[in-house]
mmCIF file of C-alpha atoms and ligand atoms in Angstrom:
data_model
loop_
_atom_site.group_PDB
_atom_site.id
_atom_site.type_symbol
_atom_site.label_atom_id
_atom_site.label_comp_id
_atom_site.label_asym_id
_atom_site.label_seq_id
_atom_site.Cartn_x
_atom_site.Cartn_y
_atom_site.Cartn_z
ATOM 1 C CA MET A 558 -58.379 -3.991 -25.956
ATOM 2 C CA SER A 559 -62.009 -5.363 -26.229
ATOM 3 C CA ALA A 560 -64.764 -3.492 -28.114
ATOM 4 C CA ALA A 561 -66.667 -2.919 -24.601
ATOM 5 C CA ALA A 562 -63.381 -1.346 -22.972
ATOM 6 C CA PRO A 563 -63.736 1.986 -24.308
ATOM 7 C CA ALA A 564 -67.495 2.129 -23.570
ATOM 8 C CA ALA A 565 -66.820 0.986 -20.099
ATOM 9 C CA ARG A 566 -63.933 3.735 -19.582
ATOM 10 C CA GLU A 567 -66.403 6.429 -20.814
ATOM 11 C CA ALA A 568 -68.979 5.042 -18.106
ATOM 12 C CA ALA A 569 -66.227 5.481 -15.694
ATOM 13 C CA TRP A 570 -65.376 9.019 -16.734
ATOM 14 C CA SER A 571 -69.305 10.022 -16.463
ATOM 15 C CA GLU A 572 -69.633 8.337 -13.154
ATOM 16 C CA LEU A 573 -66.722 10.342 -11.959
ATOM 17 C CA LEU A 574 -67.904 13.562 -13.107
ATOM 18 C CA SER A 575 -71.166 13.154 -11.471
ATOM 19 C CA ALA A 576 -69.648 11.899 -8.171
ATOM 20 C CA LEU A 577 -67.256 14.966 -8.211
ATOM 21 C CA ARG A 578 -69.966 17.553 -9.081
ATOM 22 C CA GLY A 579 -71.801 16.795 -6.009
ATOM 23 C CA LYS A 580 -68.540 17.083 -3.770
ATOM 24 C CA LEU A 581 -66.605 19.884 -4.786
ATOM 25 C CA ALA A 582 -66.822 23.396 -3.350
ATOM 26 C CA PRO A 583 -68.021 26.060 -5.972
ATOM 27 C CA ALA A 584 -64.664 27.535 -6.082
ATOM 28 C CA SER A 585 -63.122 24.685 -7.568
ATOM 29 C CA LYS A 586 -63.140 24.453 -11.188
ATOM 30 C CA LEU A 587 -63.915 21.068 -12.895
ATOM 31 C CA ALA A 588 -64.219 20.925 -16.830
ATOM 32 C CA GLU A 589 -64.376 18.309 -19.617
ATOM 33 C CA ARG A 590 -62.326 18.531 -22.503
ATOM 34 C CA GLU A 591 -60.189 21.426 -21.370
ATOM 35 C CA ALA A 592 -57.577 22.549 -23.906
ATOM 36 C CA LEU A 593 -54.021 21.968 -22.509
ATOM 37 C CA GLY A 594 -52.038 23.678 -25.042
ATOM 38 C CA PRO A 595 -52.383 27.216 -23.900
ATOM 39 C CA LYS A 596 -51.565 25.966 -20.188
ATOM 40 C CA THR A 597 -48.072 25.258 -21.418
ATOM 41 C CA THR A 598 -45.174 27.161 -22.536
ATOM 42 C CA LEU A 599 -44.643 25.115 -25.562
ATOM 43 C CA ARG A 600 -48.425 25.574 -26.757
ATOM 44 C CA VAL A 601 -49.016 22.465 -28.647
ATOM 45 C CA GLY A 602 -51.485 19.478 -27.900
ATOM 46 C CA GLY A 603 -54.868 18.698 -27.405
ATOM 47 C CA PRO A 604 -57.415 18.595 -24.269
ATOM 48 C CA ALA A 605 -57.596 16.794 -21.113
ATOM 49 C CA ARG A 606 -60.350 14.477 -20.806
ATOM 50 C CA LEU A 607 -61.133 15.937 -17.124
ATOM 51 C CA TYR A 608 -59.625 18.974 -15.798
ATOM 52 C CA ALA A 609 -59.638 20.313 -12.202
ATOM 53 C CA GLU A 610 -58.568 23.207 -10.121
ATOM 54 C CA PRO A 611 -59.063 22.471 -6.480
ATOM 55 C CA ALA A 612 -59.746 25.185 -4.256
ATOM 56 C CA THR A 613 -59.012 23.377 -1.003
ATOM 57 C CA GLU A 614 -57.043 20.382 0.180
ATOM 58 C CA ALA A 615 -60.248 18.562 0.671
ATOM 59 C CA ASP A 616 -61.167 18.971 -2.845
ATOM 60 C CA LEU A 617 -57.833 17.689 -4.036
ATOM 61 C CA GLN A 618 -58.263 14.687 -1.876
ATOM 62 C CA ALA A 619 -61.646 14.123 -3.268
ATOM 63 C CA LEU A 620 -60.387 14.305 -6.830
ATOM 64 C CA LEU A 621 -57.546 11.716 -6.237
ATOM 65 C CA ALA A 622 -59.810 9.177 -4.243
ATOM 66 C CA GLU A 623 -62.719 9.219 -6.571
ATOM 67 C CA SER A 624 -60.150 8.780 -9.473
ATOM 68 C CA HIS A 625 -58.258 6.057 -7.645
ATOM 69 C CA ALA A 626 -61.511 4.132 -6.797
ATOM 70 C CA ARG A 627 -62.494 3.983 -10.646
ATOM 71 C CA GLY A 628 -58.877 3.073 -11.763
ATOM 72 C CA LEU A 629 -58.886 6.179 -13.797
ATOM 73 C CA PRO A 630 -55.506 7.960 -14.231
ATOM 74 C CA VAL A 631 -54.299 11.254 -12.716
ATOM 75 C CA PHE A 632 -51.775 13.790 -13.845
ATOM 76 C CA MET A 633 -50.438 16.786 -12.362
ATOM 77 C CA LEU A 634 -49.843 19.937 -14.279
ATOM 78 C CA GLY A 635 -47.631 22.854 -12.980
ATOM 79 C CA ARG A 636 -46.829 25.854 -15.212
ATOM 80 C CA GLY A 637 -46.591 23.490 -18.075
ATOM 81 C CA SER A 638 -43.168 24.351 -18.860
ATOM 82 C CA ASN A 639 -41.469 20.919 -19.214
ATOM 83 C CA LEU A 640 -44.391 19.164 -21.014
ATOM 84 C CA VAL A 641 -45.237 18.193 -24.361
ATOM 85 C CA VAL A 642 -48.909 17.455 -24.764
ATOM 86 C CA PRO A 643 -49.805 14.871 -27.397
ATOM 87 C CA ASP A 644 -52.208 16.041 -30.182
ATOM 88 C CA ASP A 645 -54.930 13.828 -29.205
ATOM 89 C CA GLY A 646 -54.976 15.254 -25.571
ATOM 90 C CA VAL A 647 -54.578 13.402 -22.246
ATOM 91 C CA ASP A 648 -56.951 10.705 -21.359
ATOM 92 C CA GLY A 649 -56.812 11.268 -17.714
ATOM 93 C CA LEU A 650 -57.885 13.743 -14.907
ATOM 94 C CA VAL A 651 -55.421 16.575 -15.169
ATOM 95 C CA ILE A 652 -55.193 18.621 -11.959
ATOM 96 C CA SER A 653 -53.643 22.077 -11.637
ATOM 97 C CA LEU A 654 -53.043 23.932 -8.443
ATOM 98 C CA ALA A 655 -53.584 27.212 -10.048
ATOM 99 C CA HIS A 656 -56.074 28.438 -7.447
ATOM 100 C CA PRO A 657 -54.649 31.221 -5.145
ATOM 101 C CA HIS A 658 -55.452 28.776 -2.073
ATOM 102 C CA TRP A 659 -51.913 27.125 -3.369
ATOM 103 C CA GLN A 660 -49.799 30.011 -3.772
ATOM 104 C CA ALA A 661 -48.744 30.703 -0.145
ATOM 105 C CA PHE A 662 -45.373 32.239 0.850
ATOM 106 C CA GLU A 663 -45.000 32.404 4.530
ATOM 107 C CA PRO A 664 -41.752 33.113 6.494
ATOM 108 C CA ARG A 665 -42.129 31.289 9.790
ATOM 109 C CA ALA A 666 -40.620 31.999 13.348
ATOM 110 C CA ASP A 667 -38.003 28.837 12.822
ATOM 111 C CA GLY A 668 -36.474 30.608 9.987
ATOM 112 C CA ARG A 669 -38.039 28.250 7.416
ATOM 113 C CA VAL A 670 -40.517 29.378 4.461
ATOM 114 C CA TRP A 671 -43.614 27.711 3.729
ATOM 115 C CA ALA A 672 -44.265 27.637 -0.082
ATOM 116 C CA GLY A 673 -47.314 26.434 -1.595
ATOM 117 C CA ALA A 674 -47.153 24.194 -4.602
ATOM 118 C CA GLY A 675 -48.840 26.294 -6.768
ATOM 119 C CA LEU A 676 -46.619 29.337 -6.404
ATOM 120 C CA ARG A 677 -44.583 30.329 -9.240
ATOM 121 C CA LEU A 678 -40.839 30.613 -8.764
ATOM 122 C CA LYS A 679 -40.522 33.868 -10.189
ATOM 123 C CA ASN A 680 -42.972 35.115 -7.215
ATOM 124 C CA LEU A 681 -41.167 33.245 -4.770
ATOM 125 C CA CYS A 682 -37.912 34.922 -5.566
ATOM 126 C CA GLY A 683 -39.535 38.589 -5.547
ATOM 127 C CA LEU A 684 -41.439 37.910 -2.391
ATOM 128 C CA ALA A 685 -37.863 36.493 -0.710
ATOM 129 C CA ALA A 686 -35.844 39.443 -1.944
ATOM 130 C CA LYS A 687 -38.605 41.550 -0.247
ATOM 131 C CA ALA A 688 -38.436 39.799 2.899
ATOM 132 C CA GLY A 689 -34.400 40.011 2.738
ATOM 133 C CA LEU A 690 -33.976 36.014 2.374
ATOM 134 C CA GLN A 691 -31.383 35.004 0.331
ATOM 135 C CA GLY A 692 -30.681 31.813 -1.608
ATOM 136 C CA PHE A 693 -33.460 31.338 -3.824
ATOM 137 C CA GLU A 694 -32.028 33.767 -6.677
ATOM 138 C CA PHE A 695 -31.052 30.859 -8.904
ATOM 139 C CA MET A 696 -34.629 30.064 -9.555
ATOM 140 C CA GLU A 697 -35.831 33.367 -10.620
ATOM 141 C CA GLY A 698 -35.785 32.462 -14.525
ATOM 142 C CA ILE A 699 -37.053 28.965 -14.357
ATOM 143 C CA PRO A 700 -40.489 29.264 -15.221
ATOM 144 C CA ALA A 701 -42.364 26.822 -12.976
ATOM 145 C CA THR A 702 -44.286 26.181 -9.947
ATOM 146 C CA VAL A 703 -42.933 25.110 -6.521
ATOM 147 C CA GLY A 704 -44.509 21.826 -7.294
ATOM 148 C CA GLY A 705 -43.088 21.209 -10.833
ATOM 149 C CA ALA A 706 -39.790 22.507 -9.634
ATOM 150 C CA LEU A 707 -39.742 19.902 -6.632
ATOM 151 C CA ARG A 708 -41.008 16.996 -9.171
ATOM 152 C CA MET A 709 -38.090 17.877 -11.663
ATOM 153 C CA ASN A 710 -35.516 18.987 -8.916
ATOM 154 C CA ALA A 711 -35.146 21.952 -11.452
ATOM 155 C CA GLY A 712 -32.007 23.734 -11.418
ATOM 156 C CA ALA A 713 -30.040 26.640 -12.738
ATOM 157 C CA MET A 714 -26.827 28.812 -12.189
ATOM 158 C CA GLY A 715 -25.313 25.883 -10.121
ATOM 159 C CA GLY A 716 -28.415 25.502 -7.769
ATOM 160 C CA TRP A 717 -30.875 22.866 -7.300
ATOM 161 C CA THR A 718 -34.207 23.135 -6.115
ATOM 162 C CA PHE A 719 -33.563 20.519 -3.295
ATOM 163 C CA ASP A 720 -30.501 22.555 -2.140
ATOM 164 C CA VAL A 721 -33.046 24.896 -0.322
ATOM 165 C CA VAL A 722 -35.762 22.239 0.534
ATOM 166 C CA ASP A 723 -35.797 21.295 4.206
ATOM 167 C CA GLU A 724 -39.191 19.161 4.064
ATOM 168 C CA VAL A 725 -42.074 18.343 1.535
ATOM 169 C CA ARG A 726 -45.745 18.144 2.301
ATOM 170 C CA LEU A 727 -47.445 15.717 -0.148
ATOM 171 C CA VAL A 728 -50.251 13.423 -0.716
ATOM 172 C CA THR A 729 -50.284 10.110 -2.275
ATOM 173 C CA LEU A 730 -52.330 9.205 -5.331
ATOM 174 C CA ALA A 731 -54.195 7.114 -2.975
ATOM 175 C CA GLY A 732 -55.124 10.168 -0.993
ATOM 176 C CA GLU A 733 -52.726 9.656 2.147
ATOM 177 C CA THR A 734 -51.046 13.025 3.396
ATOM 178 C CA ARG A 735 -47.404 12.822 4.798
ATOM 179 C CA ALA A 736 -44.462 15.118 5.529
ATOM 180 C CA MET A 737 -41.103 14.087 4.348
ATOM 181 C CA LYS A 738 -37.746 15.378 5.175
ATOM 182 C CA LYS A 739 -35.220 15.800 2.191
ATOM 183 C CA ALA A 740 -33.070 13.485 3.760
ATOM 184 C CA GLU A 741 -35.792 10.659 3.413
ATOM 185 C CA MET A 742 -36.352 11.450 -0.339
ATOM 186 C CA HIS A 743 -34.732 10.142 -3.326
ATOM 187 C CA VAL A 744 -33.598 12.875 -5.391
ATOM 188 C CA ASP A 745 -31.515 12.987 -8.482
ATOM 189 C CA TYR A 746 -30.624 15.010 -11.659
ATOM 190 C CA ARG A 747 -34.157 16.398 -12.877
ATOM 191 C CA HIS A 748 -35.901 13.703 -10.737
ATOM 192 C CA CYS A 749 -37.519 13.207 -7.377
ATOM 193 C CA ALA A 750 -38.704 9.560 -6.995
ATOM 194 C CA GLU A 751 -41.530 10.141 -4.430
ATOM 195 C CA LEU A 752 -43.240 12.784 -6.420
ATOM 196 C CA GLY A 753 -43.614 10.347 -9.412
ATOM 197 C CA THR A 754 -46.506 8.876 -7.454
ATOM 198 C CA ALA A 755 -47.750 11.569 -5.119
ATOM 199 C CA VAL A 756 -48.698 15.274 -5.318
ATOM 200 C CA ALA A 757 -46.718 17.811 -3.607
ATOM 201 C CA LEU A 758 -48.597 20.262 -1.674
ATOM 202 C CA GLY A 759 -45.814 22.588 -0.854
ATOM 203 C CA ALA A 760 -42.531 22.818 0.923
ATOM 204 C CA PHE A 761 -40.674 24.084 3.876
ATOM 205 C CA LEU A 762 -37.546 25.949 2.417
ATOM 206 C CA ARG A 763 -34.686 27.062 4.119
ATOM 207 C CA PRO A 764 -32.978 30.378 3.115
ATOM 208 C CA ARG A 765 -29.283 30.412 2.961
ATOM 209 C CA ALA A 766 -29.112 33.859 4.925
ATOM 210 C CA HIS A 767 -30.891 37.112 5.623
ATOM 211 C CA ALA A 768 -29.519 40.034 3.141
ATOM 212 C CA ASP A 769 -30.182 43.266 1.977
ATOM 213 C CA GLY A 770 -33.008 43.130 -0.492
ATOM 214 C CA GLU A 771 -31.287 45.403 -3.048
ATOM 215 C CA ALA A 772 -28.154 42.876 -3.197
ATOM 216 C CA ILE A 773 -30.664 40.043 -3.703
ATOM 217 C CA ARG A 774 -32.339 41.879 -6.663
ATOM 218 C CA ARG A 775 -28.858 42.515 -8.080
ATOM 219 C CA GLN A 776 -28.079 39.244 -8.076
ATOM 220 C CA ILE A 777 -31.547 38.042 -9.805
ATOM 221 C CA GLU A 778 -30.814 40.651 -12.397
ATOM 222 C CA ALA A 779 -27.354 39.329 -13.265
ATOM 223 C CA TYR A 780 -28.874 36.008 -13.705
ATOM 224 C CA GLN A 781 -31.690 37.332 -15.937
ATOM 225 C CA LYS A 782 -29.157 38.820 -18.182
ATOM 226 C CA LYS A 783 -27.173 35.797 -18.362
ATOM 227 C CA ARG A 784 -30.195 33.751 -19.390
ATOM 228 C CA GLN A 785 -31.699 36.404 -21.968
ATOM 229 C CA GLU A 786 -28.431 36.023 -23.728
ATOM 230 C CA ALA A 787 -28.338 32.322 -23.781
ATOM 231 C CA GLN A 788 -31.897 31.312 -24.321
ATOM 232 C CA PRO A 789 -34.446 31.694 -27.252
ATOM 233 C CA ARG A 790 -37.573 33.876 -26.965
ATOM 234 C CA GLU A 791 -39.888 31.786 -28.748
ATOM 235 C CA PRO A 792 -42.297 29.171 -27.104
ATOM 236 C CA SER A 793 -40.461 26.181 -25.974
ATOM 237 C CA ALA A 794 -40.387 23.568 -23.007
ATOM 238 C CA GLY A 795 -36.580 24.522 -22.042
ATOM 239 C CA CYS A 796 -33.926 22.007 -22.667
ATOM 240 C CA ILE A 797 -35.369 19.098 -24.530
ATOM 241 C CA PHE A 798 -32.692 16.394 -23.703
ATOM 242 C CA LYS A 799 -30.866 15.825 -20.370
ATOM 243 C CA ASN A 800 -27.017 16.205 -20.470
ATOM 244 C CA PRO A 801 -25.458 13.133 -21.220
ATOM 245 C CA PRO A 802 -22.603 12.172 -18.766
ATOM 246 C CA GLY A 803 -19.441 14.543 -19.191
ATOM 247 C CA THR A 804 -20.917 16.778 -21.974
ATOM 248 C CA SER A 805 -23.758 19.290 -22.697
ATOM 249 C CA ALA A 806 -26.762 18.119 -24.865
ATOM 250 C CA GLY A 807 -26.698 21.429 -26.709
ATOM 251 C CA ARG A 808 -22.957 21.293 -27.659
ATOM 252 C CA VAL A 809 -23.477 17.615 -28.915
ATOM 253 C CA ILE A 810 -26.589 18.682 -30.910
ATOM 254 C CA ASP A 811 -24.873 21.882 -32.267
ATOM 255 C CA GLU A 812 -21.670 19.947 -33.293
ATOM 256 C CA CYS A 813 -23.923 17.730 -35.216
ATOM 257 C CA GLY A 814 -24.885 20.891 -37.390
ATOM 258 C CA LEU A 815 -28.535 20.520 -36.351
ATOM 259 C CA LYS A 816 -29.223 24.195 -35.210
ATOM 260 C CA GLY A 817 -32.009 25.490 -37.491
ATOM 261 C CA ALA A 818 -33.217 21.798 -38.437
ATOM 262 C CA ARG A 819 -37.271 22.112 -38.980
ATOM 263 C CA VAL A 820 -40.018 20.060 -39.100
ATOM 264 C CA GLY A 821 -43.427 21.775 -39.574
ATOM 265 C CA GLY A 822 -43.647 24.549 -37.008
ATOM 266 C CA ALA A 823 -40.969 22.862 -34.750
ATOM 267 C CA GLU A 824 -37.189 24.190 -34.966
ATOM 268 C CA VAL A 825 -34.017 23.264 -33.143
ATOM 269 C CA SER A 826 -33.304 26.756 -31.917
ATOM 270 C CA PRO A 827 -30.385 28.554 -33.748
ATOM 271 C CA VAL A 828 -29.849 30.349 -30.423
ATOM 272 C CA HIS A 829 -29.524 27.036 -28.022
ATOM 273 C CA ALA A 830 -29.308 23.671 -29.653
ATOM 274 C CA ASN A 831 -30.996 22.029 -26.647
ATOM 275 C CA PHE A 832 -34.272 24.113 -27.234
ATOM 276 C CA ILE A 833 -36.861 22.911 -29.770
ATOM 277 C CA VAL A 834 -39.084 26.220 -30.093
ATOM 278 C CA ASN A 835 -42.670 26.498 -31.625
ATOM 279 C CA ARG A 836 -42.219 28.981 -34.463
ATOM 280 C CA GLY A 837 -45.959 29.004 -34.948
ATOM 281 C CA GLY A 838 -48.574 26.427 -35.610
ATOM 282 C CA ALA A 839 -46.217 23.481 -34.417
ATOM 283 C CA THR A 840 -48.235 20.298 -33.439
ATOM 284 C CA CYS A 841 -47.127 17.564 -30.994
ATOM 285 C CA ALA A 842 -46.265 15.348 -34.259
ATOM 286 C CA ASP A 843 -43.898 17.997 -35.419
ATOM 287 C CA ILE A 844 -41.899 18.120 -32.223
ATOM 288 C CA LEU A 845 -41.862 14.231 -31.925
ATOM 289 C CA ALA A 846 -40.604 13.923 -35.674
ATOM 290 C CA LEU A 847 -37.750 16.738 -34.836
ATOM 291 C CA VAL A 848 -36.993 14.731 -31.413
ATOM 292 C CA ARG A 849 -36.508 11.665 -33.306
ATOM 293 C CA GLN A 850 -34.405 12.962 -36.022
ATOM 294 C CA VAL A 851 -32.107 14.878 -33.600
ATOM 295 C CA ARG A 852 -31.761 11.470 -31.524
ATOM 296 C CA ALA A 853 -30.762 9.668 -34.893
ATOM 297 C CA ARG A 854 -28.500 12.104 -36.068
ATOM 298 C CA VAL A 855 -26.574 12.357 -32.576
ATOM 299 C CA LYS A 856 -26.485 8.466 -32.262
ATOM 300 C CA GLU A 857 -24.972 8.121 -35.611
ATOM 301 C CA ALA A 858 -22.538 10.811 -35.352
ATOM 302 C CA ARG A 859 -21.458 10.287 -31.883
ATOM 303 C CA GLY A 860 -22.810 7.102 -30.553
ATOM 304 C CA ILE A 861 -24.814 9.083 -27.597
ATOM 305 C CA ASP A 862 -28.543 8.038 -26.640
ATOM 306 C CA LEU A 863 -30.072 11.303 -25.713
ATOM 307 C CA GLU A 864 -32.754 10.969 -23.222
ATOM 308 C CA PRO A 865 -35.634 13.498 -23.076
ATOM 309 C CA GLU A 866 -35.713 15.849 -20.265
ATOM 310 C CA VAL A 867 -39.207 17.163 -21.073
ATOM 311 C CA MET A 868 -42.115 15.130 -20.393
ATOM 312 C CA LEU A 869 -44.575 13.733 -22.803
ATOM 313 C CA PHE A 870 -47.748 14.449 -21.070
ATOM 314 C CA GLY A 871 -49.637 11.266 -19.971
ATOM 315 C CA ARG A 872 -47.475 8.772 -22.069
ATOM 316 C CA ASN A 873 -44.127 7.432 -21.999
ATOM 317 C CA TRP A 874 -41.356 8.524 -24.528
ATOM 318 C CA ARG A 875 -40.242 4.873 -25.198
ATOM 319 C CA ASP A 876 -43.725 4.160 -26.808
ATOM 320 C CA VAL A 877 -43.165 7.013 -29.369
ATOM 321 C CA LEU A 878 -39.346 7.114 -29.927
HETATM 322 C C1 FAD B 760 -37.733 29.048 -21.188
HETATM 323 C C2 FAD B 760 -37.573 27.758 -20.319
HETATM 324 C C3 FAD B 760 -36.479 27.890 -19.520
HETATM 325 C C4 FAD B 760 -36.113 26.852 -18.518
HETATM 326 N N1 FAD B 760 -35.156 26.847 -17.886
HETATM 327 C C5 FAD B 760 -35.010 25.628 -16.993
HETATM 328 C C6 FAD B 760 -33.865 25.666 -16.065
HETATM 329 O O1 FAD B 760 -32.841 26.525 -16.132
HETATM 330 N N2 FAD B 760 -33.620 24.693 -15.266
HETATM 331 C C7 FAD B 760 -34.613 23.545 -15.137
HETATM 332 O O2 FAD B 760 -34.261 22.697 -14.299
HETATM 333 N N3 FAD B 760 -35.673 23.586 -16.106
HETATM 334 C C8 FAD B 760 -35.999 24.609 -16.747
HETATM 335 N N4 FAD B 760 -36.901 24.671 -17.336
HETATM 336 C C9 FAD B 760 -37.840 23.375 -17.539
HETATM 337 C C10 FAD B 760 -39.059 23.391 -16.671
HETATM 338 O O3 FAD B 760 -39.405 24.815 -16.084
HETATM 339 C C11 FAD B 760 -38.868 22.875 -15.281
HETATM 340 O O4 FAD B 760 -38.867 21.483 -15.606
HETATM 341 C C12 FAD B 760 -39.930 23.112 -14.249
HETATM 342 O O5 FAD B 760 -39.420 22.490 -12.944
HETATM 343 C C13 FAD B 760 -41.151 22.329 -14.545
HETATM 344 O O6 FAD B 760 -42.253 22.973 -13.645
HETATM 345 P P1 FAD B 760 -43.773 23.400 -13.920
HETATM 346 O O7 FAD B 760 -44.401 23.799 -12.815
HETATM 347 O O8 FAD B 760 -43.859 24.071 -15.297
HETATM 348 O O9 FAD B 760 -44.121 21.874 -14.112
HETATM 349 P P2 FAD B 760 -44.813 21.062 -15.114
HETATM 350 O O10 FAD B 760 -44.067 21.087 -16.830
HETATM 351 O O11 FAD B 760 -46.273 21.553 -15.474
HETATM 352 O O12 FAD B 760 -44.887 19.676 -14.964
HETATM 353 C C14 FAD B 760 -43.480 18.946 -14.811
HETATM 354 C C15 FAD B 760 -43.892 17.645 -14.061
HETATM 355 O O13 FAD B 760 -44.078 17.738 -12.835
HETATM 356 C C16 FAD B 760 -45.352 17.228 -12.153
HETATM 357 N N5 FAD B 760 -45.881 18.247 -11.479
HETATM 358 C C17 FAD B 760 -46.234 19.472 -11.308
HETATM 359 N N6 FAD B 760 -46.932 20.020 -10.376
HETATM 360 C C18 FAD B 760 -46.650 18.796 -9.423
HETATM 361 C C19 FAD B 760 -47.072 18.583 -8.109
HETATM 362 N N7 FAD B 760 -47.776 19.693 -7.388
HETATM 363 N N8 FAD B 760 -46.947 17.579 -7.288
HETATM 364 C C20 FAD B 760 -46.168 16.585 -8.136
HETATM 365 N N9 FAD B 760 -45.861 16.657 -9.267
HETATM 366 C C21 FAD B 760 -45.994 17.672 -9.876
HETATM 367 C C22 FAD B 760 -45.927 17.143 -13.502
HETATM 368 O O14 FAD B 760 -46.999 15.995 -13.308
HETATM 369 C C23 FAD B 760 -44.861 16.746 -14.430
HETATM 370 O O15 FAD B 760 -44.413 15.427 -14.336
HETATM 371 C C24 FAD B 760 -37.180 25.595 -18.560
HETATM 372 C C25 FAD B 760 -38.383 25.807 -19.285
HETATM 373 C C26 FAD B 760 -38.455 26.842 -20.030
HETATM 374 C C27 FAD B 760 -39.771 26.758 -20.940
#
């Protein structure tokens, strides 16, 4: 990079900021150098160069279009439950759909339910139980927003997010809005290809059946109990590695004797070996060092290359591993 490049980039950020200040509705939030750690479940990492919570679809479009026009990168933040934020932060525009505008839960006459991308899965499950709509119970303990769950095709208790999806509404990073049926999308284990380069606005979901709200709540409670017994309570980003073919990452890490391994404030959870927890004061550097240590030990002992399931926000794992 030439010496002039950082100055040019700073100028592009200032320009973007002034263009957006004149355009966004007063209810939309725009802030420089907003701390991201507290907005994630792992609670590590630095600030976003620019941070926005649009209150309308028009404002979201403006944020995307103005950044795109200047070649500045945009990153979506959901509940931050699958993210490790670098200690020096994210050199990009981080957009969160935290404004109530994005939290709709609307049963429709055709039997589908519209769920906004900012709606928390916990709330989705509660509202569905209240409406007597069955099929979403498996999502209750996943601490995600609908947008993040779609991007990751999050799953639990034998169910996957896309099992209940009929259609996704999205906007591309260039600002084009589109509706896509599930069959048109490329969805896999913890992955939805289309949402790698687009923002989910929400989805039409299809309940499996109508059922008694009490019966739905009992199923939710049974899943909650199972989760409480199997998962640590400390801050984490959930499972740190994807399951390798034919086995579970947690089992392999445990068999390598790594439960309780520590670097600074980061620890391989003694409760579930595929969770790295923040025991207090952990940094992103601690997490990365422990990830490298676990991968090296598992490779040496079992010949398996563990792939991270969590995302390194704004960066690529291959650049740091
Ligand atoms: C205690 C704990 C338990 C967990 N249990 C499970 C589990 O059982 N099953 C499971 O699958 N996961 C689990 N996870 C991981 C995590 O909850 C999921 O990966 C979840 O889907 C992340 O959603 P999020 O809203 O937090 O997204 P974030 O972590 O904020 O973001 C994840 C990705 O989604 C993208 N994204 C977010 N919103 C949008 C949007 N609107 N449009 C496009 N892209 C978007 C982000 O840019 C990022 O790439 C767990 C995590 C924790 C901390």
